[in-house]
Coordinates of C-alpha atoms and ligand atoms in Angstrom, one line a residue:
M1 CA 78.9 114.2 92.5
K2 CA 81.4 116.8 93.4
K3 CA 84.8 115.3 94.1
I4 CA 86.5 115.9 97.4
Q5 CA 89.8 117.7 97.3
A6 CA 92.7 117.8 99.7
I7 CA 92.8 120.7 102.2
T8 CA 94.4 123.9 100.8
G9 CA 98.1 123.9 101.6
M10 CA 98.2 120.2 102.3
K11 CA 99.9 118.2 99.5
D12 CA 99.9 114.6 98.4
V13 CA 103.4 113.3 97.6
L14 CA 102.8 111.3 94.5
P15 CA 104.8 108.2 93.4
D16 CA 106.9 110.1 91.0
E17 CA 107.9 112.5 93.8
S18 CA 108.5 110.0 96.5
P19 CA 112.0 108.9 95.3
A20 CA 113.2 112.4 96.1
W21 CA 111.7 112.2 99.6
Q22 CA 113.1 108.8 100.2
Y23 CA 116.5 109.9 99.0
L24 CA 116.6 112.9 101.3
E25 CA 115.3 111.0 104.3
A26 CA 117.9 108.3 103.8
V27 CA 120.8 110.8 103.4
I28 CA 119.8 112.9 106.5
T29 CA 118.9 109.9 108.7
E30 CA 122.3 108.3 108.0
L31 CA 124.2 111.5 108.6
L32 CA 122.4 112.0 112.0
Q33 CA 123.3 108.6 113.1
R34 CA 126.9 109.2 112.1
Y35 CA 126.9 112.1 114.5
G36 CA 125.5 110.1 117.4
Y37 CA 121.9 111.3 117.3
Q38 CA 119.0 108.9 118.1
E39 CA 115.5 109.0 116.8
I40 CA 112.5 110.0 119.0
R41 CA 108.9 109.8 117.8
F42 CA 106.1 111.7 119.5
P43 CA 102.4 112.2 118.7
L44 CA 101.1 114.8 116.2
L45 CA 98.6 116.0 118.7
E46 CA 99.4 117.7 122.0
Q47 CA 97.6 119.8 124.5
T48 CA 97.4 123.3 123.2
E49 CA 98.9 124.6 126.5
L50 CA 102.2 122.9 125.5
F51 CA 102.7 125.2 122.5
K52 CA 101.4 128.3 124.2
R53 CA 103.9 127.9 127.0
G54 CA 106.7 126.5 124.8
I55 CA 106.6 128.7 121.8
G56 CA 105.2 131.8 123.4
E57 CA 101.8 133.5 123.3
A58 CA 103.0 136.5 121.3
T59 CA 104.5 134.6 118.3
D60 CA 103.0 134.2 114.8
I61 CA 102.6 130.5 115.4
V62 CA 100.6 130.7 118.6
E63 CA 98.7 133.9 117.7
K64 CA 97.4 132.9 114.3
E65 CA 98.9 129.7 112.8
M66 CA 97.9 126.8 115.0
Y67 CA 95.3 124.1 114.2
T68 CA 93.5 124.0 117.5
F69 CA 90.3 122.3 118.4
E70 CA 88.3 120.9 121.2
D71 CA 88.1 117.1 121.2
R72 CA 85.1 115.0 122.4
N73 CA 86.3 115.3 126.0
G74 CA 86.4 119.0 125.9
D75 CA 90.2 119.1 125.9
M76 CA 92.0 121.8 123.9
L77 CA 94.3 120.1 121.4
T78 CA 96.7 121.3 118.7
L79 CA 98.3 119.7 115.7
R80 CA 102.0 120.2 116.3
P81 CA 103.3 123.3 114.5
E82 CA 106.9 122.4 115.3
G83 CA 108.8 119.7 117.2
T84 CA 110.9 121.2 119.9
A85 CA 108.1 121.7 122.5
S86 CA 106.9 118.1 122.0
C87 CA 110.4 116.8 122.2
V88 CA 111.0 118.6 125.5
R89 CA 107.6 117.4 126.8
A90 CA 108.5 113.8 125.9
C91 CA 112.0 114.0 127.5
E92 CA 110.6 115.4 130.7
Q93 CA 107.7 112.9 130.8
H94 CA 110.2 110.0 130.5
Q95 CA 112.8 111.5 132.8
M96 CA 115.4 111.5 130.0
L97 CA 117.2 114.7 131.1
F98 CA 118.0 114.0 134.8
D99 CA 119.5 111.2 136.7
R100 CA 121.1 112.7 139.7
G101 CA 123.2 114.9 137.4
T102 CA 122.4 116.2 134.0
L103 CA 122.1 113.7 131.2
T104 CA 123.0 114.4 127.6
Q105 CA 120.5 113.5 124.9
K106 CA 121.1 114.0 121.2
L107 CA 117.8 113.4 119.4
W108 CA 116.2 113.7 116.0
Y109 CA 112.7 113.3 114.7
W110 CA 111.0 114.0 111.4
G111 CA 107.5 114.3 110.2
P112 CA 104.6 116.6 109.4
M113 CA 104.0 120.0 111.1
F114 CA 100.9 122.1 110.8
R115 CA 100.6 125.8 110.5
H116 CA 97.7 127.8 109.1
E117 CA 99.7 130.2 106.9
K118 CA 99.1 131.6 103.4
P119 CA 100.1 128.7 101.1
Q120 CA 102.7 129.6 98.4
K121 CA 105.8 128.1 97.0
G122 CA 107.8 126.6 99.9
R123 CA 105.1 127.5 102.4
L124 CA 102.4 124.9 103.2
R125 CA 99.9 124.2 105.9
Q126 CA 101.1 120.7 106.3
F127 CA 104.8 120.6 105.8
H128 CA 107.6 118.4 107.0
Q129 CA 110.6 119.0 109.2
F130 CA 113.7 117.2 110.2
G131 CA 114.3 118.3 113.8
V132 CA 117.4 117.9 115.8
E133 CA 117.8 118.6 119.6
A134 CA 120.8 118.3 121.9
F135 CA 120.1 118.5 125.7
G136 CA 122.5 119.0 128.6
L137 CA 125.3 120.7 126.8
A138 CA 125.9 124.4 127.6
G139 CA 129.1 125.2 125.7
P140 CA 129.6 126.5 122.2
D141 CA 131.2 123.2 121.1
I142 CA 127.8 121.6 120.5
D143 CA 126.5 124.7 118.7
A144 CA 129.5 124.5 116.4
E145 CA 129.1 120.7 115.9
L146 CA 125.5 121.1 114.9
L147 CA 126.5 123.7 112.3
L148 CA 129.3 121.5 111.0
M149 CA 126.9 118.6 110.7
T150 CA 124.5 120.7 108.6
A151 CA 127.4 122.0 106.5
R152 CA 128.3 118.5 105.8
L153 CA 124.8 117.7 104.8
W154 CA 124.7 120.4 102.2
R155 CA 128.0 119.1 100.8
E156 CA 126.7 115.6 100.6
L157 CA 123.5 116.8 98.9
G158 CA 125.6 118.9 96.5
I159 CA 124.0 122.2 97.5
A160 CA 126.7 123.7 99.6
D161 CA 127.4 126.6 97.1
A162 CA 123.7 127.6 97.2
V163 CA 123.3 128.1 100.9
T164 CA 124.8 130.5 103.4
L165 CA 124.9 130.5 107.2
Q166 CA 123.7 133.4 109.2
I167 CA 124.3 133.6 112.9
N168 CA 123.5 135.9 115.8
S169 CA 123.3 135.8 119.6
L170 CA 120.1 136.8 121.4
G171 CA 121.8 136.8 124.8
T172 CA 120.1 135.9 128.0
S173 CA 116.7 137.1 129.0
E174 CA 118.3 139.8 131.2
S175 CA 120.2 141.3 128.3
R176 CA 117.1 141.1 126.2
A177 CA 115.1 143.0 128.8
A178 CA 117.5 145.9 128.7
H179 CA 117.4 145.9 124.9
R180 CA 113.7 145.6 124.9
A181 CA 113.2 148.9 126.7
A182 CA 115.4 150.8 124.3
L183 CA 113.7 149.1 121.3
I184 CA 110.2 150.0 122.5
E185 CA 111.2 153.6 122.9
Y186 CA 112.7 153.6 119.4
L187 CA 109.6 151.9 117.8
E188 CA 107.1 154.0 119.7
A189 CA 108.5 157.1 118.1
R190 CA 107.8 155.5 114.6
Q191 CA 104.7 153.7 115.5
D192 CA 102.4 155.0 112.7
Q193 CA 104.9 153.8 110.1
L194 CA 105.0 150.2 111.3
D195 CA 102.9 147.5 109.7
E196 CA 99.8 146.3 111.5
D197 CA 101.4 143.1 113.0
S198 CA 104.5 145.1 114.2
Q199 CA 102.3 147.7 115.8
R200 CA 100.6 145.0 117.8
R201 CA 103.9 143.4 118.7
L202 CA 105.5 146.7 119.8
H203 CA 104.5 146.1 123.4
T204 CA 103.9 142.4 123.6
N205 CA 107.0 141.2 121.8
P206 CA 109.0 144.0 120.2
L207 CA 111.9 141.8 119.2
R208 CA 109.6 140.0 116.8
V209 CA 109.4 143.2 114.8
F210 CA 112.8 142.3 113.5
D211 CA 111.2 139.2 112.1
S212 CA 108.7 141.2 110.0
K213 CA 108.7 140.4 106.3
V214 CA 107.4 143.9 105.5
E215 CA 110.1 145.9 103.7
Q216 CA 109.1 149.3 105.1
T217 CA 109.3 147.9 108.6
Q218 CA 112.7 146.5 107.9
A219 CA 113.8 149.8 106.5
L220 CA 112.6 151.5 109.7
L221 CA 114.7 149.1 111.7
R222 CA 117.9 150.1 110.1
D223 CA 118.9 152.4 113.0
A224 CA 117.1 150.6 115.7
P225 CA 119.0 149.6 118.9
M226 CA 120.7 146.3 118.3
L227 CA 120.7 143.4 120.7
T228 CA 124.4 143.0 120.1
D229 CA 125.0 146.2 122.0
Y230 CA 123.2 144.9 125.0
L231 CA 124.8 141.4 125.1
D232 CA 125.9 140.2 128.5
D233 CA 129.5 139.1 129.0
E234 CA 128.7 135.4 129.1
S235 CA 126.7 135.4 125.9
R236 CA 129.4 137.5 124.2
A237 CA 132.1 135.0 125.2
H238 CA 129.9 132.1 124.1
F239 CA 129.3 133.7 120.7
D240 CA 133.0 134.6 120.2
A241 CA 134.0 131.0 121.1
L242 CA 131.4 129.7 118.6
C243 CA 132.8 132.0 115.9
G244 CA 136.3 130.8 116.7
L245 CA 135.3 127.2 116.3
L246 CA 133.6 127.8 113.0
D247 CA 136.6 129.8 111.8
G248 CA 138.9 127.0 113.0
C249 CA 136.9 124.4 111.1
G250 CA 136.5 126.4 107.9
V251 CA 132.8 127.0 108.1
A252 CA 131.8 130.3 106.4
Y253 CA 129.2 132.4 108.2
E254 CA 127.8 135.8 108.3
V255 CA 126.9 137.6 111.5
N256 CA 123.4 139.0 111.1
P257 CA 122.5 141.2 114.1
R258 CA 118.9 141.3 112.8
L259 CA 118.4 137.6 112.9
V260 CA 115.9 136.9 115.8
R261 CA 113.9 133.9 114.7
G262 CA 110.1 133.5 115.1
L263 CA 109.9 131.6 118.3
D264 CA 110.2 132.9 121.8
Y265 CA 112.2 130.2 123.4
Y266 CA 115.6 131.0 121.9
S267 CA 118.6 132.4 123.9
K268 CA 122.2 133.0 123.0
T269 CA 123.0 131.4 119.6
V270 CA 120.5 131.5 116.8
F271 CA 121.2 130.6 113.1
E272 CA 119.6 130.2 109.7
W273 CA 120.8 128.5 106.6
V274 CA 119.4 130.6 103.7
T275 CA 119.4 130.4 99.9
D276 CA 118.6 133.0 97.3
K277 CA 117.3 130.3 94.9
L278 CA 113.8 129.9 96.3
G279 CA 112.4 133.5 96.3
S280 CA 111.1 134.7 99.6
Q281 CA 110.9 131.3 101.2
G282 CA 114.7 131.1 101.4
T283 CA 115.3 129.7 104.9
I284 CA 115.9 125.9 104.6
C285 CA 117.1 125.4 108.2
G286 CA 116.8 127.4 111.3
G287 CA 117.5 126.9 115.0
G288 CA 119.3 128.0 118.0
R289 CA 119.9 127.6 121.7
Y290 CA 117.0 127.5 124.1
D291 CA 118.5 127.2 127.6
A292 CA 115.3 128.4 129.4
L293 CA 112.7 126.2 127.7
V294 CA 113.0 123.0 129.7
Q295 CA 112.4 124.9 132.9
Q296 CA 109.6 126.9 131.3
L297 CA 107.9 123.6 130.7
G298 CA 108.3 122.5 134.2
G299 CA 111.6 120.7 134.2
R300 CA 114.9 121.5 135.8
P301 CA 117.3 124.0 134.1
T302 CA 118.8 122.2 131.1
P303 CA 120.8 123.8 128.4
A304 CA 119.6 122.8 124.9
I305 CA 120.1 123.6 121.3
G306 CA 118.4 122.5 118.1
F307 CA 117.2 123.2 114.6
G308 CA 114.4 122.5 112.2
M309 CA 114.9 121.8 108.6
G310 CA 112.1 122.2 106.0
V311 CA 111.9 119.1 103.8
E312 CA 109.7 120.7 101.1
R313 CA 112.1 123.6 100.7
L314 CA 115.1 121.3 100.5
I315 CA 113.5 119.2 97.8
L316 CA 112.6 122.4 95.9
L317 CA 116.2 123.4 96.1
L318 CA 117.5 120.0 95.1
R319 CA 115.3 120.1 92.0
E320 CA 116.1 123.7 91.2
L321 CA 119.9 122.9 91.3
N322 CA 119.4 119.5 89.5
C323 CA 121.0 117.8 92.5
L324 CA 118.7 114.7 92.7
P325 CA 120.7 111.7 91.5
E326 CA 119.1 110.2 88.4
E327 CA 119.3 106.7 89.6
I328 CA 116.8 107.3 92.5
F329 CA 114.0 107.6 90.0
Q330 CA 114.8 104.2 88.5
Q331 CA 112.6 102.1 90.8
L332 CA 112.5 98.7 89.1
D333 CA 115.1 96.3 87.7
V334 CA 113.2 93.4 86.2
Y335 CA 109.8 93.0 84.6
I336 CA 108.5 89.6 84.1
V337 CA 106.4 89.1 81.0
A338 CA 104.3 85.9 81.0
V339 CA 102.7 84.9 77.6
G340 CA 100.2 82.1 77.2
D341 CA 99.3 79.5 79.8
V342 CA 102.4 79.9 82.1
G343 CA 100.9 81.6 85.1
P344 CA 102.3 79.3 87.9
A345 CA 105.7 79.1 86.2
A346 CA 106.0 82.9 85.9
M347 CA 105.1 83.3 89.5
R348 CA 107.7 80.7 90.5
L349 CA 110.3 82.5 88.4
A350 CA 109.6 85.8 90.1
E351 CA 110.0 84.3 93.5
Q352 CA 113.1 82.5 92.3
V353 CA 114.7 85.7 91.2
R354 CA 113.8 87.3 94.5
D355 CA 115.4 84.4 96.4
M356 CA 118.5 84.5 94.2
R357 CA 119.0 88.3 94.3
P358 CA 117.1 89.9 97.2
E359 CA 118.2 93.4 96.2
T360 CA 116.8 93.1 92.7
R361 CA 113.5 94.8 92.3
V362 CA 111.1 92.5 90.4
Q363 CA 107.7 93.2 89.0
L364 CA 105.6 90.3 87.8
H365 CA 103.1 91.1 85.1
C366 CA 99.6 90.5 86.5
G367 CA 96.4 90.6 84.6
G368 CA 97.2 88.7 81.5
G369 CA 97.2 90.2 78.0
G370 CA 99.2 89.6 74.8
F371 CA 103.0 89.8 74.4
R372 CA 103.0 93.3 72.8
A373 CA 100.8 94.9 75.5
Q374 CA 102.9 93.3 78.2
M375 CA 106.2 94.5 76.6
K376 CA 104.7 98.0 76.5
K377 CA 104.1 97.9 80.2
A378 CA 107.6 96.5 80.8
D379 CA 109.0 99.4 78.9
R380 CA 107.0 102.0 80.8
S381 CA 107.8 100.4 84.2
G382 CA 111.4 101.7 84.0
A383 CA 112.9 98.3 84.4
H384 CA 116.2 97.5 82.9
I385 CA 115.4 94.1 81.6
A386 CA 112.3 92.0 80.8
L387 CA 112.3 88.3 81.4
V388 CA 109.9 86.7 78.9
L389 CA 108.3 83.4 79.7
G390 CA 106.3 81.7 77.0
E391 CA 105.2 78.0 76.7
D392 CA 108.4 77.1 74.8
E393 CA 110.6 78.6 77.5
V394 CA 108.7 76.8 80.2
N395 CA 109.0 73.5 78.5
N396 CA 112.8 73.9 78.2
D397 CA 113.3 75.4 81.6
Q398 CA 114.5 78.6 79.9
V399 CA 113.8 82.3 79.9
T400 CA 114.3 85.0 77.3
V401 CA 116.1 88.1 78.5
K402 CA 115.2 91.3 76.7
Y403 CA 117.2 94.5 77.2
L404 CA 114.9 97.5 77.5
R405 CA 117.3 100.4 77.9
E406 CA 120.2 99.4 75.5
E407 CA 120.8 98.2 72.0
R408 CA 121.6 94.6 72.8
E409 CA 120.5 91.3 71.4
Q410 CA 118.0 89.4 73.4
Q411 CA 119.2 86.0 74.7
T412 CA 117.4 82.8 75.8
V413 CA 119.1 81.2 78.7
A414 CA 118.6 78.4 81.2
V415 CA 116.8 79.6 84.4
S416 CA 119.7 78.2 86.3
D417 CA 122.0 80.6 84.5
L418 CA 119.9 83.6 85.3
N419 CA 121.9 84.6 88.3
T420 CA 125.0 85.2 86.3
I421 CA 123.1 87.4 83.9
L422 CA 121.5 89.4 86.7
V423 CA 124.8 89.9 88.4
Q424 CA 126.1 91.6 85.3
E425 CA 123.2 94.0 85.2
Ligands
ATP501 P1 109.6 131.3 108.0 O1 110.3 132.5 108.5 O2 109.9 131.0 106.6 O3 108.1 131.4 108.2 P2 110.0 130.0 110.4 O4 111.0 130.8 111.1 O5 108.5 130.1 110.8 O6 110.2 130.1 108.8 P3 110.8 127.5 111.7 O7 109.7 127.5 112.7 O8 112.1 127.9 112.2 O9 110.5 128.4 110.5 O10 110.9 126.1 111.0 C1 112.1 125.6 110.5 C2 112.1 125.4 109.0 O11 110.9 124.7 108.6 C3 112.1 126.7 108.2 O12 113.4 127.1 108.0 C4 111.5 126.2 106.9 O13 112.5 125.5 106.1 C5 110.5 125.2 107.3 N1 109.1 125.8 107.4 C6 108.6 126.6 108.3 N2 107.3 126.9 108.0 C7 107.0 126.2 106.8 C8 105.9 126.1 106.0 N3 104.7 126.7 106.4 N4 105.9 125.4 104.9 C9 107.1 124.8 104.5 N5 108.2 124.8 105.3 C10 108.2 125.5 106.4
MG502 MG1 106.9 131.1 109.9

């Protein structure tokens, strides 16, 4: 019978890869907590309308990337393509943003996101993001702190030299409207040279043309009117203050006036952390300010800023740069080999070791077999030592300690002395 395969662009994370995932999750989660962020979890499925309204009808995501279907009730549902819209929905639904005045919420989440894109290295249809959102803070200080936090993360992961920060300001919707008119005029004059997507975008969402990955389109944009020249005073002051904070804290950045981001909800600050080590899928983290989104989804005006970080791309980068600590792949400390009729004693021994040293990872050999076959499994398990239990050992209340990863004499010791031995390991 033909075997069923996973869906294209949706990957299994196999046991030999999961240590890298667990490591990254642990480092990021701990860092977020150190900066005062709290975890929020929301469903993978939402009403399609949420993303249409939140992300914008004329974006790549909503136009062609969403997994949308009608459920048995006839409701239109979508597998979340990103987290911000859901996060805002949850905050509004649970009145987390308003209590007479504005409340501050600093939140994070992580999990799978779904986009029907062309799968390639660093681009999947089910991928994972860490998302961070801060609500209720309008000033550039929180923008700067988010960037300081990500910069610290790269240092802690050992990849700081491989990533650079690009920032830009999109201004307010008023300043974007003035720029939009000038941009449309410029693009209309060059319409036939634009790629197909960009031609379509020209009138619906001309700013998105800057986001095009087609080189000829990017070349055409070289002399296009820049948002920077249309920035309103407030956005300009916000951006200058952000740059001042980053300078003052020693965070290097590049101002990229072409950086617009692929989602509609951004205003003022936008940023991306990029690397040249992963080919064209070089953005590992992107985000920005979205002061209008909460209101757009039915809430009261609430300033907000956030980012999404691609876990698969980060893991690719960590591998590429050899930055995964070796010890994370060592998943077992002790393998218990039980030879002969010693079943209950071996099981007791395993539990005893687990009582004695809860942090020690112990695997009890199950399924019988001879000494040599069991030792082979012990060796393959990656454990540091094997505890061998035969009938002689059981009769004498002893156990034989065999060192699997170093040239060292085996020793037979009393079970009661095992703790001392394990402490030394
Ligand atoms: P790109 O320009 O590469 O398509 P994007 O602007 O669509 O990225 P965001 O929506 O900002 O990406 O998502 C934040 C991060 O999530 C990206 O910087 C990237 O690291 C990761 N990401 C986005 N789409 C994918 C995908 N299809 N597969 C793997 N990672 C992704
Ligand atoms: Mg994209």
